[in-house]
Amino acid sequence: MDANNLSRIRTGSQAEVICQNPFGYSPLESDIPRVIKPGGLLKIVGGEKNPYFKKIYKMNDDELSKFGFELVSKGKASDELMFGIQKTTDGKAFGENVLSKQQEIILRRLE
């Protein structure tokens, strides 16, 4: 789906949204926050070289709250979020070395 156009998804209808290695958009500045219900989770996985992920991963509580979220947890990416084949922007699958360094940040939509 296009993270900037989720017009066919009702506002506040999703309990959880997962973004794997977002590139070319910020999950917090897209249409994603609109579709997450209050108390719902936004789970983002990415690497340290991904500027879109890195920006969110380094945000403090005040910065996150401006986007309507609070931090639940962050750290090494869990197996739950490492599904499918994650690829680089040129379409090549990430190698094991890159996958082993993936991080996650889990955010909760504020009420």
PDB file of N, CA and C in Angstrom:
ATOM      1  N   MET A   1       0.837  -1.185   0.000  1.00  0.00           N
ATOM      2  CA  MET A   1       0.000   0.000   0.000  1.00  0.00           C
ATOM      3  C   MET A   1       0.877   1.243   0.000  1.00  0.00           C
ATOM      4  N   ASP A   2       0.333   2.318  -0.474  1.00  0.00           N
ATOM      5  CA  ASP A   2       1.004   3.602  -0.464  1.00  0.00           C
ATOM      6  C   ASP A   2       0.749   4.263   0.891  1.00  0.00           C
ATOM      7  N   ALA A   3       1.795   4.399   1.684  1.00  0.00           N
ATOM      8  CA  ALA A   3       1.659   4.945   3.033  1.00  0.00           C
ATOM      9  C   ALA A   3       1.136   6.376   3.053  1.00  0.00           C
ATOM     10  N   ASN A   4       1.201   7.050   1.921  1.00  0.00           N
ATOM     11  CA  ASN A   4       0.710   8.418   1.847  1.00  0.00           C
ATOM     12  C   ASN A   4      -0.717   8.507   1.326  1.00  0.00           C
ATOM     13  N   ASN A   5      -1.301   7.362   0.970  1.00  0.00           N
ATOM     14  CA  ASN A   5      -2.679   7.357   0.496  1.00  0.00           C
ATOM     15  C   ASN A   5      -3.376   6.077   0.953  1.00  0.00           C
ATOM     16  N   LEU A   6      -3.912   6.134   2.130  1.00  0.00           N
ATOM     17  CA  LEU A   6      -4.664   5.008   2.694  1.00  0.00           C
ATOM     18  C   LEU A   6      -6.144   5.371   2.721  1.00  0.00           C
ATOM     19  N   SER A   7      -6.583   6.099   1.716  1.00  0.00           N
ATOM     20  CA  SER A   7      -7.937   6.653   1.696  1.00  0.00           C
ATOM     21  C   SER A   7      -9.032   5.590   1.766  1.00  0.00           C
ATOM     22  N   ARG A   8      -8.729   4.366   1.393  1.00  0.00           N
ATOM     23  CA  ARG A   8      -9.755   3.315   1.456  1.00  0.00           C
ATOM     24  C   ARG A   8      -9.816   2.646   2.836  1.00  0.00           C
ATOM     25  N   ILE A   9      -8.963   3.103   3.746  1.00  0.00           N
ATOM     26  CA  ILE A   9      -8.982   2.570   5.112  1.00  0.00           C
ATOM     27  C   ILE A   9      -9.595   3.626   6.026  1.00  0.00           C
ATOM     28  N   ARG A  10     -10.586   3.203   6.790  1.00  0.00           N
ATOM     29  CA  ARG A  10     -11.313   4.111   7.673  1.00  0.00           C
ATOM     30  C   ARG A  10     -10.402   4.696   8.757  1.00  0.00           C
ATOM     31  N   THR A  11     -10.598   5.950   9.073  1.00  0.00           N
ATOM     32  CA  THR A  11      -9.859   6.620  10.136  1.00  0.00           C
ATOM     33  C   THR A  11     -10.050   5.886  11.454  1.00  0.00           C
ATOM     34  N   GLY A  12      -8.950   5.636  12.155  1.00  0.00           N
ATOM     35  CA  GLY A  12      -8.991   4.997  13.466  1.00  0.00           C
ATOM     36  C   GLY A  12      -9.448   3.553  13.467  1.00  0.00           C
ATOM     37  N   SER A  13      -9.307   2.869  12.351  1.00  0.00           N
ATOM     38  CA  SER A  13      -9.825   1.499  12.256  1.00  0.00           C
ATOM     39  C   SER A  13      -8.789   0.397  12.488  1.00  0.00           C
ATOM     40  N   GLN A  14      -7.510   0.756  12.567  1.00  0.00           N
ATOM     41  CA  GLN A  14      -6.461  -0.265  12.656  1.00  0.00           C
ATOM     42  C   GLN A  14      -5.867  -0.332  14.071  1.00  0.00           C
ATOM     43  N   ALA A  15      -5.814  -1.543  14.620  1.00  0.00           N
ATOM     44  CA  ALA A  15      -5.235  -1.745  15.941  1.00  0.00           C
ATOM     45  C   ALA A  15      -3.707  -1.802  15.876  1.00  0.00           C
ATOM     46  N   GLU A  16      -3.176  -2.142  14.696  1.00  0.00           N
ATOM     47  CA  GLU A  16      -1.732  -2.283  14.558  1.00  0.00           C
ATOM     48  C   GLU A  16      -1.325  -2.096  13.096  1.00  0.00           C
ATOM     49  N   VAL A  17      -0.237  -1.365  12.902  1.00  0.00           N
ATOM     50  CA  VAL A  17       0.338  -1.193  11.577  1.00  0.00           C
ATOM     51  C   VAL A  17       1.830  -1.505  11.698  1.00  0.00           C
ATOM     52  N   ILE A  18       2.343  -2.271  10.735  1.00  0.00           N
ATOM     53  CA  ILE A  18       3.758  -2.636  10.708  1.00  0.00           C
ATOM     54  C   ILE A  18       4.397  -2.038   9.463  1.00  0.00           C
ATOM     55  N   CYS A  19       5.516  -1.355   9.653  1.00  0.00           N
ATOM     56  CA  CYS A  19       6.292  -0.800   8.540  1.00  0.00           C
ATOM     57  C   CYS A  19       7.673  -1.437   8.568  1.00  0.00           C
ATOM     58  N   GLN A  20       8.026  -2.114   7.497  1.00  0.00           N
ATOM     59  CA  GLN A  20       9.354  -2.702   7.396  1.00  0.00           C
ATOM     60  C   GLN A  20      10.240  -1.817   6.539  1.00  0.00           C
ATOM     61  N   ASN A  21      11.333  -1.363   7.133  1.00  0.00           N
ATOM     62  CA  ASN A  21      12.352  -0.594   6.441  1.00  0.00           C
ATOM     63  C   ASN A  21      11.768   0.521   5.566  1.00  0.00           C
ATOM     64  N   PRO A  22      11.007   1.444   6.172  1.00  0.00           N
ATOM     65  CA  PRO A  22      10.395   2.509   5.374  1.00  0.00           C
ATOM     66  C   PRO A  22      11.457   3.347   4.676  1.00  0.00           C
ATOM     67  N   PHE A  23      11.273   3.591   3.404  1.00  0.00           N
ATOM     68  CA  PHE A  23      12.231   4.402   2.662  1.00  0.00           C
ATOM     69  C   PHE A  23      11.457   5.300   1.704  1.00  0.00           C
ATOM     70  N   GLY A  24      11.791   6.569   1.709  1.00  0.00           N
ATOM     71  CA  GLY A  24      11.108   7.522   0.842  1.00  0.00           C
ATOM     72  C   GLY A  24       9.922   8.190   1.513  1.00  0.00           C
ATOM     73  N   TYR A  25       9.652   7.822   2.750  1.00  0.00           N
ATOM     74  CA  TYR A  25       8.564   8.449   3.505  1.00  0.00           C
ATOM     75  C   TYR A  25       8.818   8.225   4.993  1.00  0.00           C
ATOM     76  N   SER A  26       8.218   9.064   5.795  1.00  0.00           N
ATOM     77  CA  SER A  26       8.268   8.889   7.241  1.00  0.00           C
ATOM     78  C   SER A  26       6.914   8.359   7.700  1.00  0.00           C
ATOM     79  N   PRO A  27       6.876   7.208   8.365  1.00  0.00           N
ATOM     80  CA  PRO A  27       5.600   6.673   8.835  1.00  0.00           C
ATOM     81  C   PRO A  27       4.811   7.651   9.715  1.00  0.00           C
ATOM     82  N   LEU A  28       5.498   8.562  10.390  1.00  0.00           N
ATOM     83  CA  LEU A  28       4.805   9.520  11.249  1.00  0.00           C
ATOM     84  C   LEU A  28       4.255  10.706  10.470  1.00  0.00           C
ATOM     85  N   GLU A  29       4.758  10.926   9.265  1.00  0.00           N
ATOM     86  CA  GLU A  29       4.329  12.066   8.460  1.00  0.00           C
ATOM     87  C   GLU A  29       3.581  11.609   7.210  1.00  0.00           C
ATOM     88  N   SER A  30       3.024  10.422   7.278  1.00  0.00           N
ATOM     89  CA  SER A  30       2.258   9.864   6.167  1.00  0.00           C
ATOM     90  C   SER A  30       0.798   9.759   6.587  1.00  0.00           C
ATOM     91  N   ASP A  31       0.034   8.964   5.871  1.00  0.00           N
ATOM     92  CA  ASP A  31      -1.381   8.748   6.190  1.00  0.00           C
ATOM     93  C   ASP A  31      -1.551   7.665   7.263  1.00  0.00           C
ATOM     94  N   ILE A  32      -0.455   7.039   7.657  1.00  0.00           N
ATOM     95  CA  ILE A  32      -0.519   5.933   8.618  1.00  0.00           C
ATOM     96  C   ILE A  32      -1.112   6.348   9.974  1.00  0.00           C
ATOM     97  N   PRO A  33      -0.651   7.425  10.601  1.00  0.00           N
ATOM     98  CA  PRO A  33      -1.230   7.779  11.906  1.00  0.00           C
ATOM     99  C   PRO A  33      -2.750   7.936  11.886  1.00  0.00           C
ATOM    100  N   ARG A  34      -3.289   8.418  10.800  1.00  0.00           N
ATOM    101  CA  ARG A  34      -4.744   8.626  10.701  1.00  0.00           C
ATOM    102  C   ARG A  34      -5.528   7.326  10.869  1.00  0.00           C
ATOM    103  N   VAL A  35      -5.006   6.224  10.346  1.00  0.00           N
ATOM    104  CA  VAL A  35      -5.773   4.972  10.358  1.00  0.00           C
ATOM    105  C   VAL A  35      -5.608   4.163  11.647  1.00  0.00           C
ATOM    106  N   ILE A  36      -4.640   4.532  12.488  1.00  0.00           N
ATOM    107  CA  ILE A  36      -4.415   3.796  13.736  1.00  0.00           C
ATOM    108  C   ILE A  36      -5.361   4.305  14.814  1.00  0.00           C
ATOM    109  N   LYS A  37      -6.079   3.385  15.438  1.00  0.00           N
ATOM    110  CA  LYS A  37      -7.032   3.783  16.472  1.00  0.00           C
ATOM    111  C   LYS A  37      -6.284   4.221  17.732  1.00  0.00           C
ATOM    112  N   PRO A  38      -6.905   5.064  18.571  1.00  0.00           N
ATOM    113  CA  PRO A  38      -6.277   5.447  19.828  1.00  0.00           C
ATOM    114  C   PRO A  38      -5.903   4.201  20.639  1.00  0.00           C
ATOM    115  N   GLY A  39      -4.682   4.171  21.130  1.00  0.00           N
ATOM    116  CA  GLY A  39      -4.181   3.002  21.858  1.00  0.00           C
ATOM    117  C   GLY A  39      -3.587   1.939  20.943  1.00  0.00           C
ATOM    118  N   GLY A  40      -3.750   2.105  19.618  1.00  0.00           N
ATOM    119  CA  GLY A  40      -3.201   1.160  18.651  1.00  0.00           C
ATOM    120  C   GLY A  40      -1.694   1.312  18.515  1.00  0.00           C
ATOM    121  N   LEU A  41      -1.063   0.318  17.908  1.00  0.00           N
ATOM    122  CA  LEU A  41       0.395   0.277  17.815  1.00  0.00           C
ATOM    123  C   LEU A  41       0.896   0.519  16.397  1.00  0.00           C
ATOM    124  N   LEU A  42       2.014   1.217  16.326  1.00  0.00           N
ATOM    125  CA  LEU A  42       2.774   1.380  15.095  1.00  0.00           C
ATOM    126  C   LEU A  42       4.129   0.732  15.354  1.00  0.00           C
ATOM    127  N   LYS A  43       4.422  -0.330  14.599  1.00  0.00           N
ATOM    128  CA  LYS A  43       5.677  -1.059  14.754  1.00  0.00           C
ATOM    129  C   LYS A  43       6.516  -0.815  13.507  1.00  0.00           C
ATOM    130  N   ILE A  44       7.719  -0.270  13.726  1.00  0.00           N
ATOM    131  CA  ILE A  44       8.592   0.089  12.608  1.00  0.00           C
ATOM    132  C   ILE A  44       9.918  -0.631  12.754  1.00  0.00           C
ATOM    133  N   VAL A  45      10.367  -1.267  11.682  1.00  0.00           N
ATOM    134  CA  VAL A  45      11.650  -1.968  11.654  1.00  0.00           C
ATOM    135  C   VAL A  45      12.539  -1.287  10.633  1.00  0.00           C
ATOM    136  N   GLY A  46      13.804  -1.113  10.957  1.00  0.00           N
ATOM    137  CA  GLY A  46      14.731  -0.512  10.008  1.00  0.00           C
ATOM    138  C   GLY A  46      16.158  -0.628  10.477  1.00  0.00           C
ATOM    139  N   GLY A  47      17.045  -0.153   9.641  1.00  0.00           N
ATOM    140  CA  GLY A  47      18.469  -0.197   9.942  1.00  0.00           C
ATOM    141  C   GLY A  47      19.033   1.179  10.205  1.00  0.00           C
ATOM    142  N   GLU A  48      20.216   1.191  10.785  1.00  0.00           N
ATOM    143  CA  GLU A  48      20.855   2.451  11.162  1.00  0.00           C
ATOM    144  C   GLU A  48      21.193   3.334   9.963  1.00  0.00           C
ATOM    145  N   LYS A  49      21.306   2.754   8.779  1.00  0.00           N
ATOM    146  CA  LYS A  49      21.626   3.537   7.584  1.00  0.00           C
ATOM    147  C   LYS A  49      20.383   4.111   6.912  1.00  0.00           C
ATOM    148  N   ASN A  50      19.201   3.729   7.375  1.00  0.00           N
ATOM    149  CA  ASN A  50      17.952   4.227   6.801  1.00  0.00           C
ATOM    150  C   ASN A  50      17.599   5.549   7.494  1.00  0.00           C
ATOM    151  N   PRO A  51      17.729   6.683   6.796  1.00  0.00           N
ATOM    152  CA  PRO A  51      17.487   7.976   7.451  1.00  0.00           C
ATOM    153  C   PRO A  51      16.049   8.170   7.915  1.00  0.00           C
ATOM    154  N   TYR A  52      15.079   7.571   7.246  1.00  0.00           N
ATOM    155  CA  TYR A  52      13.672   7.712   7.629  1.00  0.00           C
ATOM    156  C   TYR A  52      13.400   6.974   8.942  1.00  0.00           C
ATOM    157  N   PHE A  53      13.989   5.803   9.090  1.00  0.00           N
ATOM    158  CA  PHE A  53      13.849   5.036  10.326  1.00  0.00           C
ATOM    159  C   PHE A  53      14.659   5.680  11.448  1.00  0.00           C
ATOM    160  N   LYS A  54      15.884   6.020  11.147  1.00  0.00           N
ATOM    161  CA  LYS A  54      16.806   6.572  12.150  1.00  0.00           C
ATOM    162  C   LYS A  54      16.242   7.825  12.822  1.00  0.00           C
ATOM    163  N   LYS A  55      15.591   8.681  12.026  1.00  0.00           N
ATOM    164  CA  LYS A  55      15.013   9.914  12.566  1.00  0.00           C
ATOM    165  C   LYS A  55      13.974   9.597  13.647  1.00  0.00           C
ATOM    166  N   ILE A  56      13.105   8.634  13.376  1.00  0.00           N
ATOM    167  CA  ILE A  56      12.066   8.257  14.346  1.00  0.00           C
ATOM    168  C   ILE A  56      12.690   7.557  15.549  1.00  0.00           C
ATOM    169  N   TYR A  57      13.636   6.677  15.296  1.00  0.00           N
ATOM    170  CA  TYR A  57      14.273   5.898  16.367  1.00  0.00           C
ATOM    171  C   TYR A  57      14.946   6.819  17.393  1.00  0.00           C
ATOM    172  N   LYS A  58      15.460   7.955  16.928  1.00  0.00           N
ATOM    173  CA  LYS A  58      16.177   8.877  17.821  1.00  0.00           C
ATOM    174  C   LYS A  58      15.275   9.921  18.479  1.00  0.00           C
ATOM    175  N   MET A  59      13.978   9.933  18.142  1.00  0.00           N
ATOM    176  CA  MET A  59      13.073  10.934  18.723  1.00  0.00           C
ATOM    177  C   MET A  59      12.887  10.721  20.216  1.00  0.00           C
ATOM    178  N   ASN A  60      12.762  11.832  20.933  1.00  0.00           N
ATOM    179  CA  ASN A  60      12.472  11.753  22.366  1.00  0.00           C
ATOM    180  C   ASN A  60      10.951  11.784  22.571  1.00  0.00           C
ATOM    181  N   ASP A  61      10.531  11.660  23.805  1.00  0.00           N
ATOM    182  CA  ASP A  61       9.093  11.597  24.116  1.00  0.00           C
ATOM    183  C   ASP A  61       8.324  12.818  23.626  1.00  0.00           C
ATOM    184  N   ASP A  62       8.907  14.007  23.778  1.00  0.00           N
ATOM    185  CA  ASP A  62       8.229  15.226  23.341  1.00  0.00           C
ATOM    186  C   ASP A  62       8.041  15.244  21.833  1.00  0.00           C
ATOM    187  N   GLU A  63       9.061  14.828  21.106  1.00  0.00           N
ATOM    188  CA  GLU A  63       8.963  14.806  19.643  1.00  0.00           C
ATOM    189  C   GLU A  63       7.907  13.798  19.187  1.00  0.00           C
ATOM    190  N   LEU A  64       7.892  12.617  19.802  1.00  0.00           N
ATOM    191  CA  LEU A  64       6.905  11.596  19.436  1.00  0.00           C
ATOM    192  C   LEU A  64       5.485  12.074  19.735  1.00  0.00           C
ATOM    193  N   SER A  65       5.304  12.752  20.865  1.00  0.00           N
ATOM    194  CA  SER A  65       3.955  13.203  21.234  1.00  0.00           C
ATOM    195  C   SER A  65       3.411  14.240  20.254  1.00  0.00           C
ATOM    196  N   LYS A  66       4.277  15.007  19.609  1.00  0.00           N
ATOM    197  CA  LYS A  66       3.833  15.973  18.602  1.00  0.00           C
ATOM    198  C   LYS A  66       3.176  15.271  17.413  1.00  0.00           C
ATOM    199  N   PHE A  67       3.548  14.016  17.201  1.00  0.00           N
ATOM    200  CA  PHE A  67       2.949  13.219  16.129  1.00  0.00           C
ATOM    201  C   PHE A  67       1.799  12.347  16.641  1.00  0.00           C
ATOM    202  N   GLY A  68       1.512  12.459  17.953  1.00  0.00           N
ATOM    203  CA  GLY A  68       0.395  11.715  18.529  1.00  0.00           C
ATOM    204  C   GLY A  68       0.747  10.308  18.979  1.00  0.00           C
ATOM    205  N   PHE A  69       2.024  10.076  19.323  1.00  0.00           N
ATOM    206  CA  PHE A  69       2.473   8.749  19.740  1.00  0.00           C
ATOM    207  C   PHE A  69       3.302   8.823  21.011  1.00  0.00           C
ATOM    208  N   GLU A  70       3.389   7.666  21.684  1.00  0.00           N
ATOM    209  CA  GLU A  70       4.299   7.511  22.815  1.00  0.00           C
ATOM    210  C   GLU A  70       5.109   6.246  22.588  1.00  0.00           C
ATOM    211  N   LEU A  71       6.299   6.217  23.162  1.00  0.00           N
ATOM    212  CA  LEU A  71       7.190   5.074  23.013  1.00  0.00           C
ATOM    213  C   LEU A  71       6.728   3.913  23.875  1.00  0.00           C
ATOM    214  N   VAL A  72       6.648   2.739  23.282  1.00  0.00           N
ATOM    215  CA  VAL A  72       6.384   1.505  24.024  1.00  0.00           C
ATOM    216  C   VAL A  72       7.714   0.796  24.265  1.00  0.00           C
ATOM    217  N   SER A  73       8.481   0.597  23.194  1.00  0.00           N
ATOM    218  CA  SER A  73       9.790  -0.048  23.319  1.00  0.00           C
ATOM    219  C   SER A  73      10.602   0.177  22.061  1.00  0.00           C
ATOM    220  N   LYS A  74      11.905  -0.058  22.187  1.00  0.00           N
ATOM    221  CA  LYS A  74      12.782  -0.056  21.025  1.00  0.00           C
ATOM    222  C   LYS A  74      14.009  -0.882  21.335  1.00  0.00           C
ATOM    223  N   GLY A  75      14.620  -1.399  20.286  1.00  0.00           N
ATOM    224  CA  GLY A  75      15.792  -2.252  20.429  1.00  0.00           C
ATOM    225  C   GLY A  75      15.949  -3.158  19.222  1.00  0.00           C
ATOM    226  N   LYS A  76      16.610  -4.277  19.412  1.00  0.00           N
ATOM    227  CA  LYS A  76      16.833  -5.239  18.332  1.00  0.00           C
ATOM    228  C   LYS A  76      15.491  -5.738  17.797  1.00  0.00           C
ATOM    229  N   ALA A  77      15.397  -5.847  16.482  1.00  0.00           N
ATOM    230  CA  ALA A  77      14.152  -6.282  15.852  1.00  0.00           C
ATOM    231  C   ALA A  77      13.790  -7.697  16.281  1.00  0.00           C
ATOM    232  N   SER A  78      12.538  -7.880  16.672  1.00  0.00           N
ATOM    233  CA  SER A  78      12.049  -9.195  17.089  1.00  0.00           C
ATOM    234  C   SER A  78      11.748 -10.058  15.866  1.00  0.00           C
ATOM    235  N   ASP A  79      11.734 -11.356  16.059  1.00  0.00           N
ATOM    236  CA  ASP A  79      11.405 -12.288  14.974  1.00  0.00           C
ATOM    237  C   ASP A  79      10.012 -12.009  14.422  1.00  0.00           C
ATOM    238  N   GLU A  80       9.108 -11.552  15.282  1.00  0.00           N
ATOM    239  CA  GLU A  80       7.729 -11.251  14.868  1.00  0.00           C
ATOM    240  C   GLU A  80       7.681 -10.240  13.732  1.00  0.00           C
ATOM    241  N   LEU A  81       8.616  -9.300  13.732  1.00  0.00           N
ATOM    242  CA  LEU A  81       8.603  -8.234  12.735  1.00  0.00           C
ATOM    243  C   LEU A  81       9.554  -8.467  11.564  1.00  0.00           C
ATOM    244  N   MET A  82      10.259  -9.587  11.597  1.00  0.00           N
ATOM    245  CA  MET A  82      11.225  -9.885  10.537  1.00  0.00           C
ATOM    246  C   MET A  82      10.667 -10.939   9.583  1.00  0.00           C
ATOM    247  N   PHE A  83       9.530 -10.648   9.000  1.00  0.00           N
ATOM    248  CA  PHE A  83       8.898 -11.587   8.073  1.00  0.00           C
ATOM    249  C   PHE A  83       9.098 -11.110   6.633  1.00  0.00           C
ATOM    250  N   GLY A  84       8.867 -11.992   5.696  1.00  0.00           N
ATOM    251  CA  GLY A  84       8.992 -11.636   4.288  1.00  0.00           C
ATOM    252  C   GLY A  84      10.439 -11.446   3.882  1.00  0.00           C
ATOM    253  N   ILE A  85      10.623 -10.914   2.708  1.00  0.00           N
ATOM    254  CA  ILE A  85      11.968 -10.650   2.186  1.00  0.00           C
ATOM    255  C   ILE A  85      12.168  -9.144   2.164  1.00  0.00           C
ATOM    256  N   GLN A  86      13.044  -8.665   3.013  1.00  0.00           N
ATOM    257  CA  GLN A  86      13.331  -7.237   3.048  1.00  0.00           C
ATOM    258  C   GLN A  86      14.388  -6.938   2.005  1.00  0.00           C
ATOM    259  N   LYS A  87      14.160  -5.857   1.259  1.00  0.00           N
ATOM    260  CA  LYS A  87      15.029  -5.546   0.125  1.00  0.00           C
ATOM    261  C   LYS A  87      15.577  -4.131   0.204  1.00  0.00           C
ATOM    262  N   THR A  88      16.683  -3.935  -0.510  1.00  0.00           N
ATOM    263  CA  THR A  88      17.277  -2.613  -0.651  1.00  0.00           C
ATOM    264  C   THR A  88      16.480  -1.828  -1.693  1.00  0.00           C
ATOM    265  N   THR A  89      16.794  -0.551  -1.843  1.00  0.00           N
ATOM    266  CA  THR A  89      16.061   0.268  -2.809  1.00  0.00           C
ATOM    267  C   THR A  89      16.300  -0.175  -4.249  1.00  0.00           C
ATOM    268  N   ASP A  90      17.367  -0.937  -4.499  1.00  0.00           N
ATOM    269  CA  ASP A  90      17.595  -1.434  -5.860  1.00  0.00           C
ATOM    270  C   ASP A  90      17.024  -2.836  -6.067  1.00  0.00           C
ATOM    271  N   GLY A  91      16.257  -3.327  -5.090  1.00  0.00           N
ATOM    272  CA  GLY A  91      15.550  -4.600  -5.244  1.00  0.00           C
ATOM    273  C   GLY A  91      16.287  -5.842  -4.789  1.00  0.00           C
ATOM    274  N   LYS A  92      17.502  -5.693  -4.294  1.00  0.00           N
ATOM    275  CA  LYS A  92      18.263  -6.853  -3.817  1.00  0.00           C
ATOM    276  C   LYS A  92      17.874  -7.168  -2.375  1.00  0.00           C
ATOM    277  N   ALA A  93      17.806  -8.456  -2.066  1.00  0.00           N
ATOM    278  CA  ALA A  93      17.467  -8.873  -0.692  1.00  0.00           C
ATOM    279  C   ALA A  93      18.606  -8.509   0.247  1.00  0.00           C
ATOM    280  N   PHE A  94      18.238  -8.073   1.454  1.00  0.00           N
ATOM    281  CA  PHE A  94      19.253  -7.803   2.465  1.00  0.00           C
ATOM    282  C   PHE A  94      20.013  -9.075   2.789  1.00  0.00           C
ATOM    283  N   GLY A  95      21.308  -8.937   3.018  1.00  0.00           N
ATOM    284  CA  GLY A  95      22.124 -10.059   3.459  1.00  0.00           C
ATOM    285  C   GLY A  95      21.924 -10.300   4.948  1.00  0.00           C
ATOM    286  N   GLU A  96      22.373 -11.447   5.411  1.00  0.00           N
ATOM    287  CA  GLU A  96      22.227 -11.819   6.827  1.00  0.00           C
ATOM    288  C   GLU A  96      22.905 -10.811   7.745  1.00  0.00           C
ATOM    289  N   ASN A  97      24.033 -10.251   7.315  1.00  0.00           N
ATOM    290  CA  ASN A  97      24.753  -9.269   8.122  1.00  0.00           C
ATOM    291  C   ASN A  97      23.882  -8.041   8.392  1.00  0.00           C
ATOM    292  N   VAL A  98      23.172  -7.565   7.385  1.00  0.00           N
ATOM    293  CA  VAL A  98      22.294  -6.405   7.536  1.00  0.00           C
ATOM    294  C   VAL A  98      21.069  -6.772   8.365  1.00  0.00           C
ATOM    295  N   LEU A  99      20.460  -7.917   8.056  1.00  0.00           N
ATOM    296  CA  LEU A  99      19.261  -8.338   8.790  1.00  0.00           C
ATOM    297  C   LEU A  99      19.524  -8.499  10.285  1.00  0.00           C
ATOM    298  N   SER A 100      20.705  -8.968  10.632  1.00  0.00           N
ATOM    299  CA  SER A 100      21.025  -9.187  12.046  1.00  0.00           C
ATOM    300  C   SER A 100      21.161  -7.872  12.821  1.00  0.00           C
ATOM    301  N   LYS A 101      21.291  -6.764  12.114  1.00  0.00           N
ATOM    302  CA  LYS A 101      21.448  -5.452  12.757  1.00  0.00           C
ATOM    303  C   LYS A 101      20.162  -4.624  12.747  1.00  0.00           C
ATOM    304  N   GLN A 102      19.067  -5.187  12.255  1.00  0.00           N
ATOM    305  CA  GLN A 102      17.808  -4.441  12.192  1.00  0.00           C
ATOM    306  C   GLN A 102      17.306  -4.118  13.600  1.00  0.00           C
ATOM    307  N   GLN A 103      16.745  -2.928  13.735  1.00  0.00           N
ATOM    308  CA  GLN A 103      16.191  -2.434  14.994  1.00  0.00           C
ATOM    309  C   GLN A 103      14.687  -2.258  14.832  1.00  0.00           C
ATOM    310  N   GLU A 104      13.997  -2.143  15.960  1.00  0.00           N
ATOM    311  CA  GLU A 104      12.563  -1.869  15.912  1.00  0.00           C
ATOM    312  C   GLU A 104      12.221  -0.783  16.913  1.00  0.00           C
ATOM    313  N   ILE A 105      11.152  -0.092  16.612  1.00  0.00           N
ATOM    314  CA  ILE A 105      10.588   0.865  17.557  1.00  0.00           C
ATOM    315  C   ILE A 105       9.078   0.625  17.533  1.00  0.00           C
ATOM    316  N   ILE A 106       8.504   0.501  18.716  1.00  0.00           N
ATOM    317  CA  ILE A 106       7.063   0.276  18.827  1.00  0.00           C
ATOM    318  C   ILE A 106       6.462   1.487  19.520  1.00  0.00           C
ATOM    319  N   LEU A 107       5.464   2.076  18.865  1.00  0.00           N
ATOM    320  CA  LEU A 107       4.821   3.281  19.351  1.00  0.00           C
ATOM    321  C   LEU A 107       3.340   3.026  19.564  1.00  0.00           C
ATOM    322  N   ARG A 108       2.765   3.728  20.541  1.00  0.00           N
ATOM    323  CA  ARG A 108       1.323   3.626  20.820  1.00  0.00           C
ATOM    324  C   ARG A 108       0.681   4.959  20.473  1.00  0.00           C
ATOM    325  N   ARG A 109      -0.441   4.886  19.749  1.00  0.00           N
ATOM    326  CA  ARG A 109      -1.201   6.083  19.384  1.00  0.00           C
ATOM    327  C   ARG A 109      -1.844   6.643  20.646  1.00  0.00           C
ATOM    328  N   LEU A 110      -1.655   7.911  20.882  1.00  0.00           N
ATOM    329  CA  LEU A 110      -2.228   8.558  22.063  1.00  0.00           C
ATOM    330  C   LEU A 110      -3.738   8.642  21.946  1.00  0.00           C
ATOM    331  N   GLU A 111      -4.390   8.600  23.083  1.00  0.00           N
ATOM    332  CA  GLU A 111      -5.868   8.677  23.144  1.00  0.00           C
ATOM    333  C   GLU A 111      -6.347  10.052  22.744  1.00  0.00           C
TER     334      GLU A 111
END
